[in-house]
mmCIF file of C-alpha atoms and ligand atoms in Angstrom:
data_model
loop_
_atom_site.group_PDB
_atom_site.id
_atom_site.type_symbol
_atom_site.label_atom_id
_atom_site.label_comp_id
_atom_site.label_asym_id
_atom_site.label_seq_id
_atom_site.Cartn_x
_atom_site.Cartn_y
_atom_site.Cartn_z
ATOM 1 C CA MET A 1 17.475 25.124 3.948
ATOM 2 C CA SER A 2 14.800 26.769 1.872
ATOM 3 C CA GLY A 3 13.206 26.260 -1.528
ATOM 4 C CA THR A 4 11.457 23.298 -3.094
ATOM 5 C CA LEU A 5 12.358 19.675 -2.522
ATOM 6 C CA ALA A 6 14.030 19.705 -5.954
ATOM 7 C CA ASP A 7 16.307 22.574 -4.812
ATOM 8 C CA ARG A 8 17.102 20.794 -1.576
ATOM 9 C CA LEU A 9 17.938 17.487 -3.296
ATOM 10 C CA ALA A 10 20.017 19.289 -5.933
ATOM 11 C CA ARG A 11 22.076 20.967 -3.189
ATOM 12 C CA LEU A 12 22.466 17.674 -1.334
ATOM 13 C CA ILE A 13 23.678 15.904 -4.471
ATOM 14 C CA ALA A 14 26.058 18.793 -5.301
ATOM 15 C CA ALA A 15 27.532 18.558 -1.799
ATOM 16 C CA THR A 16 27.700 14.780 -1.265
ATOM 17 C CA GLY A 17 27.305 13.115 -4.682
ATOM 18 C CA PRO A 18 24.420 11.117 -6.151
ATOM 19 C CA ILE A 19 21.806 9.717 -3.726
ATOM 20 C CA SER A 20 20.238 6.257 -3.936
ATOM 21 C CA VAL A 21 16.901 5.758 -5.713
ATOM 22 C CA MET A 22 15.596 4.635 -2.310
ATOM 23 C CA HIS A 23 16.672 7.879 -0.650
ATOM 24 C CA TYR A 24 15.170 9.891 -3.523
ATOM 25 C CA MET A 25 11.840 8.029 -3.404
ATOM 26 C CA GLY A 26 11.647 8.320 0.386
ATOM 27 C CA GLU A 27 12.198 12.089 0.313
ATOM 28 C CA ALA A 28 9.754 12.516 -2.562
ATOM 29 C CA ALA A 29 7.007 10.494 -0.828
ATOM 30 C CA ALA A 30 7.390 12.273 2.527
ATOM 31 C CA HIS A 31 7.167 15.649 0.808
ATOM 32 C CA TYR A 32 4.311 14.612 -1.464
ATOM 33 C CA TYR A 33 2.010 13.099 1.189
ATOM 34 C CA GLY A 34 3.056 15.443 3.992
ATOM 35 C CA ALA A 35 1.438 18.527 2.557
ATOM 36 C CA ARG A 36 -1.646 17.487 0.610
ATOM 37 C CA ASP A 37 -4.662 15.225 0.101
ATOM 38 C CA PRO A 38 -3.792 13.759 -3.313
ATOM 39 C CA LEU A 39 -6.870 11.550 -3.699
ATOM 40 C CA GLY A 40 -9.923 12.037 -5.866
ATOM 41 C CA VAL A 41 -10.979 13.490 -9.173
ATOM 42 C CA ALA A 42 -9.472 16.897 -8.393
ATOM 43 C CA GLY A 43 -6.251 15.317 -7.086
ATOM 44 C CA ASP A 44 -3.632 13.103 -8.680
ATOM 45 C CA PHE A 45 -5.063 9.607 -8.407
ATOM 46 C CA ILE A 46 -8.120 7.669 -7.264
ATOM 47 C CA THR A 47 -8.129 4.522 -5.163
ATOM 48 C CA ALA A 48 -10.603 1.644 -4.808
ATOM 49 C CA PRO A 49 -12.304 2.914 -1.610
ATOM 50 C CA GLU A 50 -12.799 6.314 -3.273
ATOM 51 C CA ILE A 51 -14.490 4.647 -6.263
ATOM 52 C CA SER A 52 -17.262 3.037 -4.227
ATOM 53 C CA GLN A 53 -18.398 2.248 -0.685
ATOM 54 C CA MET A 54 -18.704 -1.385 -1.839
ATOM 55 C CA PHE A 55 -14.927 -1.850 -1.608
ATOM 56 C CA GLY A 56 -14.690 -0.978 2.081
ATOM 57 C CA GLU A 57 -17.879 -2.905 2.822
ATOM 58 C CA MET A 58 -16.416 -6.130 1.381
ATOM 59 C CA ILE A 59 -13.287 -5.633 3.521
ATOM 60 C CA GLY A 60 -15.492 -5.124 6.596
ATOM 61 C CA ILE A 61 -17.437 -8.312 5.835
ATOM 62 C CA TRP A 62 -14.184 -10.261 5.424
ATOM 63 C CA LEU A 63 -12.917 -9.021 8.780
ATOM 64 C CA ALA A 64 -16.231 -9.716 10.559
ATOM 65 C CA ASP A 65 -16.397 -13.215 9.073
ATOM 66 C CA ILE A 66 -12.937 -14.287 10.221
ATOM 67 C CA TRP A 67 -13.422 -12.626 13.629
ATOM 68 C CA ILE A 68 -16.722 -14.475 14.183
ATOM 69 C CA ARG A 69 -15.166 -17.807 13.191
ATOM 70 C CA ALA A 70 -12.219 -17.086 15.539
ATOM 71 C CA GLY A 71 -14.765 -16.938 18.401
ATOM 72 C CA ARG A 72 -15.486 -13.179 18.569
ATOM 73 C CA PRO A 73 -12.486 -12.287 20.778
ATOM 74 C CA THR A 74 -12.529 -8.918 22.564
ATOM 75 C CA PRO A 75 -10.962 -6.467 22.932
ATOM 76 C CA VAL A 76 -10.166 -6.359 19.222
ATOM 77 C CA HIS A 77 -8.493 -3.550 17.296
ATOM 78 C CA TYR A 78 -8.943 -2.328 13.714
ATOM 79 C CA VAL A 79 -5.634 -1.084 12.339
ATOM 80 C CA GLU A 80 -5.206 0.646 9.008
ATOM 81 C CA ALA A 81 -1.824 1.573 7.553
ATOM 82 C CA GLY A 82 -1.848 4.522 5.151
ATOM 83 C CA PRO A 83 -5.600 5.183 5.455
ATOM 84 C CA GLY A 84 -5.742 8.086 2.981
ATOM 85 C CA ARG A 85 -9.003 9.941 3.587
ATOM 86 C CA GLY A 86 -10.358 7.327 6.012
ATOM 87 C CA THR A 87 -13.035 6.244 3.536
ATOM 88 C CA LEU A 88 -12.123 2.549 3.567
ATOM 89 C CA ALA A 89 -12.104 2.488 7.386
ATOM 90 C CA ARG A 90 -15.488 4.218 7.583
ATOM 91 C CA ASP A 91 -17.116 1.822 5.092
ATOM 92 C CA ALA A 92 -15.448 -1.314 6.509
ATOM 93 C CA LEU A 93 -16.346 -0.436 10.113
ATOM 94 C CA GLY A 94 -19.925 0.358 9.095
ATOM 95 C CA ALA A 95 -20.330 -3.079 7.473
ATOM 96 C CA ALA A 96 -18.553 -4.882 10.331
ATOM 97 C CA ARG A 97 -20.822 -3.270 12.942
ATOM 98 C CA ARG A 98 -23.833 -5.015 11.405
ATOM 99 C CA PHE A 99 -22.196 -8.340 12.355
ATOM 100 C CA GLY A 100 -21.416 -7.246 15.899
ATOM 101 C CA LEU A 101 -17.769 -6.358 15.276
ATOM 102 C CA GLU A 102 -16.999 -2.982 16.882
ATOM 103 C CA PRO A 103 -13.228 -2.709 17.285
ATOM 104 C CA THR A 104 -11.214 0.258 18.525
ATOM 105 C CA VAL A 105 -9.703 2.155 15.589
ATOM 106 C CA HIS A 106 -5.984 2.763 15.055
ATOM 107 C CA LEU A 107 -4.591 4.602 12.065
ATOM 108 C CA VAL A 108 -0.917 4.470 11.093
ATOM 109 C CA GLU A 109 -0.355 7.660 9.145
ATOM 110 C CA THR A 110 2.666 9.938 8.756
ATOM 111 C CA SER A 111 1.035 12.756 6.773
ATOM 112 C CA PRO A 112 -0.232 15.677 8.905
ATOM 113 C CA ALA A 113 -2.504 16.798 6.052
ATOM 114 C CA LEU A 114 -4.164 13.390 5.697
ATOM 115 C CA ARG A 115 -4.485 12.980 9.480
ATOM 116 C CA GLU A 116 -6.681 16.083 9.444
ATOM 117 C CA VAL A 117 -8.939 14.596 6.755
ATOM 118 C CA GLN A 118 -9.095 11.290 8.681
ATOM 119 C CA ARG A 119 -9.992 13.061 11.930
ATOM 120 C CA ALA A 120 -13.155 14.476 10.341
ATOM 121 C CA MET A 121 -14.166 11.024 9.006
ATOM 122 C CA LEU A 122 -13.211 8.955 12.093
ATOM 123 C CA PRO A 123 -13.315 11.049 15.263
ATOM 124 C CA GLN A 124 -12.976 7.934 17.451
ATOM 125 C CA ALA A 125 -9.609 6.914 15.951
ATOM 126 C CA ARG A 126 -6.170 7.003 17.520
ATOM 127 C CA TRP A 127 -3.126 7.794 15.386
ATOM 128 C CA HIS A 128 0.297 6.172 15.250
ATOM 129 C CA ASP A 129 3.551 7.131 13.509
ATOM 130 C CA ASP A 130 4.412 3.471 12.952
ATOM 131 C CA LEU A 131 3.239 -0.031 13.870
ATOM 132 C CA GLY A 132 5.345 -0.143 17.045
ATOM 133 C CA SER A 133 2.884 1.703 19.296
ATOM 134 C CA LEU A 134 -0.237 -0.379 18.464
ATOM 135 C CA PRO A 135 -2.120 -1.966 21.399
ATOM 136 C CA GLU A 136 -0.921 -5.358 22.620
ATOM 137 C CA ASP A 137 -3.975 -6.533 24.582
ATOM 138 C CA GLY A 138 -6.009 -8.242 21.870
ATOM 139 C CA PRO A 139 -6.127 -9.409 18.263
ATOM 140 C CA LEU A 140 -5.411 -6.924 15.460
ATOM 141 C CA LEU A 141 -7.480 -6.710 12.268
ATOM 142 C CA VAL A 142 -5.053 -4.981 9.905
ATOM 143 C CA VAL A 143 -5.877 -3.416 6.537
ATOM 144 C CA ALA A 144 -3.540 -1.657 4.112
ATOM 145 C CA ASN A 145 -4.687 -0.532 0.661
ATOM 146 C CA GLU A 146 -2.078 1.092 -1.593
ATOM 147 C CA PHE A 147 0.282 1.477 1.366
ATOM 148 C CA LEU A 148 3.170 -0.872 0.556
ATOM 149 C CA ASP A 149 3.507 0.544 -2.981
ATOM 150 C CA ALA A 150 4.263 4.003 -1.543
ATOM 151 C CA LEU A 151 7.283 2.794 0.447
ATOM 152 C CA PRO A 152 10.704 3.441 -1.120
ATOM 153 C CA VAL A 153 12.383 0.723 -3.203
ATOM 154 C CA ARG A 154 16.064 -0.017 -3.475
ATOM 155 C CA GLN A 155 17.291 -0.766 -6.988
ATOM 156 C CA LEU A 156 20.418 -2.613 -8.134
ATOM 157 C CA VAL A 157 21.393 -2.326 -11.785
ATOM 158 C CA MET A 158 23.652 -4.616 -13.855
ATOM 159 C CA THR A 159 26.491 -2.756 -15.629
ATOM 160 C CA GLU A 160 29.458 -3.843 -17.792
ATOM 161 C CA ALA A 161 31.444 -3.873 -14.539
ATOM 162 C CA GLY A 162 28.891 -5.830 -12.452
ATOM 163 C CA TRP A 163 26.012 -4.966 -10.114
ATOM 164 C CA ARG A 164 25.756 -1.400 -8.793
ATOM 165 C CA GLU A 165 23.169 0.464 -6.734
ATOM 166 C CA ARG A 166 20.937 2.651 -8.914
ATOM 167 C CA MET A 167 21.489 6.258 -7.888
ATOM 168 C CA VAL A 168 20.055 9.647 -8.773
ATOM 169 C CA ALA A 169 22.391 12.328 -10.122
ATOM 170 C CA HIS A 170 21.657 15.971 -10.898
ATOM 171 C CA GLN A 171 23.117 17.273 -14.164
ATOM 172 C CA ASP A 172 22.239 20.331 -16.250
ATOM 173 C CA GLY A 173 19.305 21.088 -13.974
ATOM 174 C CA ARG A 174 17.793 17.615 -14.284
ATOM 175 C CA PHE A 175 17.601 14.576 -12.018
ATOM 176 C CA MET A 176 18.534 11.321 -13.716
ATOM 177 C CA PRO A 177 19.175 7.699 -12.753
ATOM 178 C CA ILE A 178 22.790 6.497 -12.999
ATOM 179 C CA ALA A 179 24.737 3.477 -11.769
ATOM 180 C CA GLY A 180 26.701 3.986 -8.540
ATOM 181 C CA ASP A 181 30.465 3.381 -8.201
ATOM 182 C CA ARG A 182 30.511 0.727 -5.521
ATOM 183 C CA PRO A 183 30.304 -2.975 -6.487
ATOM 184 C CA MET A 184 27.081 -4.500 -5.135
ATOM 185 C CA ASP A 185 27.381 -8.072 -6.479
ATOM 186 C CA ALA A 186 27.400 -9.487 -2.947
ATOM 187 C CA ALA A 187 23.903 -8.033 -2.379
ATOM 188 C CA VAL A 188 22.425 -10.011 -5.293
ATOM 189 C CA PRO A 189 21.171 -13.575 -4.703
ATOM 190 C CA THR A 190 23.399 -16.047 -6.581
ATOM 191 C CA GLU A 191 20.584 -17.282 -8.816
ATOM 192 C CA ARG A 192 19.931 -13.747 -10.070
ATOM 193 C CA ARG A 193 23.561 -12.597 -10.525
ATOM 194 C CA ASP A 194 23.743 -13.605 -14.183
ATOM 195 C CA ALA A 195 21.691 -10.960 -15.948
ATOM 196 C CA GLY A 196 22.068 -8.751 -18.998
ATOM 197 C CA VAL A 197 23.467 -5.233 -18.772
ATOM 198 C CA GLY A 198 20.639 -2.909 -17.726
ATOM 199 C CA ALA A 199 18.761 -5.518 -15.698
ATOM 200 C CA ILE A 200 17.367 -4.099 -12.451
ATOM 201 C CA ILE A 201 16.626 -5.872 -9.179
ATOM 202 C CA GLU A 202 14.162 -4.050 -7.008
ATOM 203 C CA THR A 203 13.501 -4.696 -3.320
ATOM 204 C CA CYS A 204 11.456 -2.801 -0.758
ATOM 205 C CA PRO A 205 12.992 -2.992 2.718
ATOM 206 C CA GLY A 206 10.237 -0.789 4.174
ATOM 207 C CA ALA A 207 7.469 -3.055 2.851
ATOM 208 C CA ALA A 208 9.257 -6.143 4.172
ATOM 209 C CA ALA A 209 9.674 -4.467 7.573
ATOM 210 C CA ALA A 210 5.981 -3.495 7.707
ATOM 211 C CA VAL A 211 4.754 -6.982 6.745
ATOM 212 C CA GLN A 212 7.175 -8.544 9.217
ATOM 213 C CA ALA A 213 5.960 -6.284 12.042
ATOM 214 C CA VAL A 214 2.303 -7.119 11.286
ATOM 215 C CA ALA A 215 3.059 -10.855 11.047
ATOM 216 C CA GLN A 216 4.881 -10.822 14.406
ATOM 217 C CA ARG A 217 1.905 -9.070 16.032
ATOM 218 C CA LEU A 218 -0.533 -11.626 14.557
ATOM 219 C CA ALA A 219 1.602 -14.470 15.858
ATOM 220 C CA ALA A 220 1.839 -12.895 19.327
ATOM 221 C CA GLN A 221 -1.684 -11.501 19.869
ATOM 222 C CA GLY A 222 -3.937 -13.069 17.219
ATOM 223 C CA GLY A 223 -5.789 -11.450 14.354
ATOM 224 C CA ALA A 224 -5.687 -11.205 10.565
ATOM 225 C CA ALA A 225 -4.447 -8.813 7.897
ATOM 226 C CA LEU A 226 -5.244 -7.821 4.318
ATOM 227 C CA PHE A 227 -2.625 -6.137 2.121
ATOM 228 C CA ILE A 228 -4.073 -4.839 -1.141
ATOM 229 C CA ASP A 229 -1.848 -3.386 -3.828
ATOM 230 C CA TYR A 230 -0.512 -3.338 -7.358
ATOM 231 C CA GLY A 231 1.778 -6.289 -7.595
ATOM 232 C CA TYR A 232 3.412 -8.974 -9.663
ATOM 233 C CA ALA A 233 3.495 -12.712 -9.162
ATOM 234 C CA ALA A 234 7.182 -13.093 -10.031
ATOM 235 C CA PRO A 235 9.664 -10.195 -9.988
ATOM 236 C CA ALA A 236 10.623 -8.771 -13.375
ATOM 237 C CA ASN A 237 14.195 -7.742 -14.150
ATOM 238 C CA GLY A 238 13.281 -4.075 -14.422
ATOM 239 C CA SER A 239 12.271 -0.916 -12.616
ATOM 240 C CA SER A 240 8.593 -0.720 -11.634
ATOM 241 C CA LEU A 241 8.952 2.817 -10.342
ATOM 242 C CA GLN A 242 6.184 5.035 -11.685
ATOM 243 C CA ALA A 243 4.909 8.533 -11.059
ATOM 244 C CA VAL A 244 1.341 9.800 -11.459
ATOM 245 C CA ARG A 245 0.215 13.411 -11.417
ATOM 246 C CA ALA A 246 -3.270 14.698 -12.249
ATOM 247 C CA HIS A 247 -4.276 11.153 -13.327
ATOM 248 C CA ALA A 248 -1.476 10.904 -15.931
ATOM 249 C CA ARG A 249 1.873 9.103 -15.927
ATOM 250 C CA VAL A 250 4.861 11.412 -15.578
ATOM 251 C CA ASP A 251 8.636 10.889 -15.334
ATOM 252 C CA PRO A 252 9.569 9.812 -11.765
ATOM 253 C CA PHE A 253 12.753 11.880 -11.974
ATOM 254 C CA THR A 254 11.044 15.183 -12.807
ATOM 255 C CA ASP A 255 9.747 17.468 -10.024
ATOM 256 C CA PRO A 256 10.413 15.209 -6.994
ATOM 257 C CA GLY A 257 7.709 15.484 -4.347
ATOM 258 C CA GLU A 258 5.062 16.801 -6.767
ATOM 259 C CA ALA A 259 3.821 13.458 -8.142
ATOM 260 C CA ASP A 260 2.782 10.180 -6.492
ATOM 261 C CA LEU A 261 5.712 7.741 -6.723
ATOM 262 C CA THR A 262 4.930 4.050 -6.419
ATOM 263 C CA ALA A 263 6.497 0.680 -7.178
ATOM 264 C CA LEU A 264 4.926 -2.740 -7.679
ATOM 265 C CA VAL A 265 4.726 -4.980 -4.607
ATOM 266 C CA ASP A 266 6.563 -8.313 -4.690
ATOM 267 C CA PHE A 267 3.789 -10.396 -3.109
ATOM 268 C CA ALA A 268 5.789 -13.636 -3.283
ATOM 269 C CA ALA A 269 8.543 -12.031 -1.200
ATOM 270 C CA MET A 270 5.980 -10.516 1.195
ATOM 271 C CA SER A 271 4.344 -13.884 1.898
ATOM 272 C CA GLU A 272 7.787 -15.399 2.627
ATOM 273 C CA VAL A 273 8.545 -12.578 5.072
ATOM 274 C CA ALA A 274 5.173 -13.086 6.799
ATOM 275 C CA ARG A 275 5.639 -16.834 7.157
ATOM 276 C CA ALA A 276 9.188 -16.454 8.455
ATOM 277 C CA ALA A 277 7.823 -14.059 11.113
ATOM 278 C CA GLY A 278 5.310 -16.643 12.346
ATOM 279 C CA ALA A 279 2.049 -15.695 10.611
ATOM 280 C CA ARG A 280 -0.119 -17.902 8.402
ATOM 281 C CA TRP A 281 -0.243 -16.914 4.759
ATOM 282 C CA LEU A 282 -3.934 -17.305 3.852
ATOM 283 C CA GLY A 283 -3.351 -16.652 0.156
ATOM 284 C CA THR A 284 -2.854 -14.004 -2.518
ATOM 285 C CA VAL A 285 -5.640 -13.523 -5.063
ATOM 286 C CA GLU A 286 -6.666 -10.969 -7.656
ATOM 287 C CA GLN A 287 -8.839 -8.187 -6.287
ATOM 288 C CA SER A 288 -11.675 -9.066 -8.680
ATOM 289 C CA ALA A 289 -11.869 -12.658 -7.424
ATOM 290 C CA PHE A 290 -11.672 -11.495 -3.819
ATOM 291 C CA LEU A 291 -14.501 -8.974 -4.155
ATOM 292 C CA ARG A 292 -16.699 -11.302 -6.186
ATOM 293 C CA SER A 293 -16.472 -14.187 -3.757
ATOM 294 C CA LEU A 294 -17.429 -11.848 -0.925
ATOM 295 C CA GLY A 295 -20.605 -10.937 -2.820
ATOM 296 C CA ILE A 296 -19.882 -7.523 -4.338
ATOM 297 C CA ALA A 297 -22.256 -8.223 -7.254
ATOM 298 C CA MET A 298 -25.145 -8.836 -4.851
ATOM 299 C CA ARG A 299 -24.292 -5.686 -2.939
ATOM 300 C CA ALA A 300 -24.298 -3.731 -6.230
ATOM 301 C CA ASP A 301 -27.775 -5.122 -7.046
ATOM 302 C CA ALA A 302 -29.087 -4.101 -3.641
ATOM 303 C CA LEU A 303 -27.669 -0.585 -3.946
ATOM 304 C CA SER A 304 -29.149 -0.199 -7.439
ATOM 305 C CA ARG A 305 -32.579 -1.385 -6.339
ATOM 306 C CA ALA A 306 -32.549 0.947 -3.339
ATOM 307 C CA ALA A 307 -31.636 3.950 -5.513
ATOM 308 C CA PRO A 308 -32.489 3.285 -9.205
ATOM 309 C CA GLU A 309 -31.215 6.737 -10.195
ATOM 310 C CA ARG A 310 -27.734 5.609 -9.088
ATOM 311 C CA ALA A 311 -27.850 2.200 -10.814
ATOM 312 C CA GLU A 312 -25.597 3.294 -13.681
ATOM 313 C CA ALA A 313 -22.988 4.799 -11.363
ATOM 314 C CA VAL A 314 -23.021 1.624 -9.246
ATOM 315 C CA ALA A 315 -22.544 -0.543 -12.364
ATOM 316 C CA THR A 316 -19.607 1.609 -13.505
ATOM 317 C CA ALA A 317 -17.987 1.392 -10.062
ATOM 318 C CA LEU A 318 -18.479 -2.382 -9.955
ATOM 319 C CA ALA A 319 -16.799 -2.720 -13.353
ATOM 320 C CA ARG A 320 -13.867 -0.498 -12.310
ATOM 321 C CA LEU A 321 -13.280 -2.596 -9.201
ATOM 322 C CA THR A 322 -13.670 -6.047 -10.749
ATOM 323 C CA ASP A 323 -12.955 -5.972 -14.504
ATOM 324 C CA GLY A 324 -9.811 -7.787 -15.573
ATOM 325 C CA ASP A 325 -8.569 -4.855 -17.635
ATOM 326 C CA GLN A 326 -9.216 -2.264 -14.932
ATOM 327 C CA LEU A 327 -8.283 -2.377 -11.219
ATOM 328 C CA GLY A 328 -9.505 -5.948 -10.758
ATOM 329 C CA ALA A 329 -6.533 -7.887 -12.105
ATOM 330 C CA LEU A 330 -3.771 -5.339 -11.575
ATOM 331 C CA PHE A 331 -4.511 -5.378 -7.869
ATOM 332 C CA LYS A 332 -3.855 -8.330 -5.603
ATOM 333 C CA VAL A 333 -5.077 -9.093 -2.104
ATOM 334 C CA MET A 334 -2.786 -10.930 0.328
ATOM 335 C CA GLY A 335 -4.341 -12.365 3.473
ATOM 336 C CA LEU A 336 -2.419 -13.217 6.652
ATOM 337 C CA GLY A 337 -3.656 -14.755 9.874
ATOM 338 C CA ALA A 338 -2.511 -15.757 13.330
ATOM 339 C CA PRO A 339 -1.354 -19.389 13.433
ATOM 340 C CA ASP A 340 -4.446 -20.450 15.420
ATOM 341 C CA TRP A 341 -6.981 -18.356 13.466
ATOM 342 C CA PRO A 342 -9.251 -19.912 10.811
ATOM 343 C CA ASP A 343 -8.858 -19.650 7.045
ATOM 344 C CA GLY A 344 -9.965 -16.400 5.423
ATOM 345 C CA ALA A 345 -12.958 -16.243 3.098
ATOM 346 C CA ALA A 346 -12.153 -15.786 -0.627
ATOM 347 C CA PHE A 347 -8.652 -17.325 -0.579
HETATM 348 N N1 LIG B 401 -5.293 3.635 1.623
HETATM 349 C C1 LIG B 401 -5.746 4.887 1.062
HETATM 350 C C2 LIG B 401 -4.606 5.833 0.645
HETATM 351 C C3 LIG B 401 -3.503 5.291 -0.222
HETATM 352 S S1 LIG B 401 -2.247 6.502 -0.522
HETATM 353 C C4 LIG B 401 -6.694 4.614 -0.091
HETATM 354 O O1 LIG B 401 -6.768 3.473 -0.522
HETATM 355 O O2 LIG B 401 -7.363 5.540 -0.559
HETATM 356 C C5 LIG B 401 -0.939 6.044 0.583
HETATM 357 C C6 LIG B 401 -1.196 6.319 2.037
HETATM 358 O O3 LIG B 401 -0.062 5.890 2.804
HETATM 359 C C7 LIG B 401 -1.395 7.776 2.424
HETATM 360 O O4 LIG B 401 -2.328 7.850 3.467
HETATM 361 C C8 LIG B 401 0.005 8.181 2.884
HETATM 362 O O5 LIG B 401 0.033 9.352 3.651
HETATM 363 C C9 LIG B 401 0.405 6.939 3.640
HETATM 364 N N2 LIG B 401 1.839 6.732 3.839
HETATM 365 C C10 LIG B 401 2.823 6.812 2.916
HETATM 366 N N3 LIG B 401 4.024 6.490 3.464
HETATM 367 C C11 LIG B 401 3.769 6.175 4.765
HETATM 368 C C12 LIG B 401 4.583 5.734 5.862
HETATM 369 N N4 LIG B 401 5.898 5.539 5.723
HETATM 370 N N5 LIG B 401 3.981 5.494 7.057
HETATM 371 C C13 LIG B 401 2.637 5.658 7.201
HETATM 372 N N6 LIG B 401 1.827 6.066 6.206
HETATM 373 C C14 LIG B 401 2.382 6.329 5.007
#
């Protein structure tokens, strides 16, 4: 098959009927990340580690702290899922090294384009297609920033006739969400079945599978994990699917594969999955509180004093990472640990 992803999906839908929102989002994400480095001012969106080195440094300090209190076990492995440009890993590992933590580095990344960027930043790393091939001979220190939100969500929508899967049709040259034909009431938990027409229930099987796999590894081999993402405390009865291109919101159903598609992470569900798989849930806190209790304000002072000409840029970055109306409150940090590992700082 040739042509753009839009052409390919249009032909698929013409041949087999509408596809699920989950299928659509999965195809769009694979195409989007597979071929480009979308991060930065010149790209589509910017992430916390790209705003300032302070973000990765605080993560590195958190990891070093819990590892030291767990008795400095070795060998120990740093694992990052969806590492983007490798900036977070570089900054976190640099900070951790100062406390004696020098783990091997494992990056779980599907995008060939981003693997190339990561290779330049972290020549010592090893790459994995999924979590299954990670080492088994020591504790894992797992980090994932804006990874779970990129995994495809499944949506169920309430119609006059009951619950249906939300599908994507292609009509008059446009993709659009519609309700599927097949009754899906049995897939909806009893307490959520009664909802108004148009209500949407969103779940993310890929995110649940990833958190479960990490939690099982922590239970079996020790270690700790931080999942950082956009999220909500309690699920809303609506779609959280959004698309961003060139730093602006666009319609998720226009130009599939050309914009970054994300959905909010259901942190309450993720902590349940982790606990059921045998890990300790250390807590879920707002990013601002997490960074502040690890001392980001002190680090900002030190950076400003060392390079007064950069003081304004450092202050702006600090505000972007910790202000309630910027990234600080929108983003949450969920910590997990092995059952016999200590509590995490900042939770
Ligand atoms: N963590 C980085 C990048 C976030 S963008 C940062 O904070 O800057 C999402 C990342 O997840 C990209 O690296 C993307 O290629 C990767 N990704 C998306 N889907 C994936 C999947 N199914 N498996 C592994 N990596 C994936």
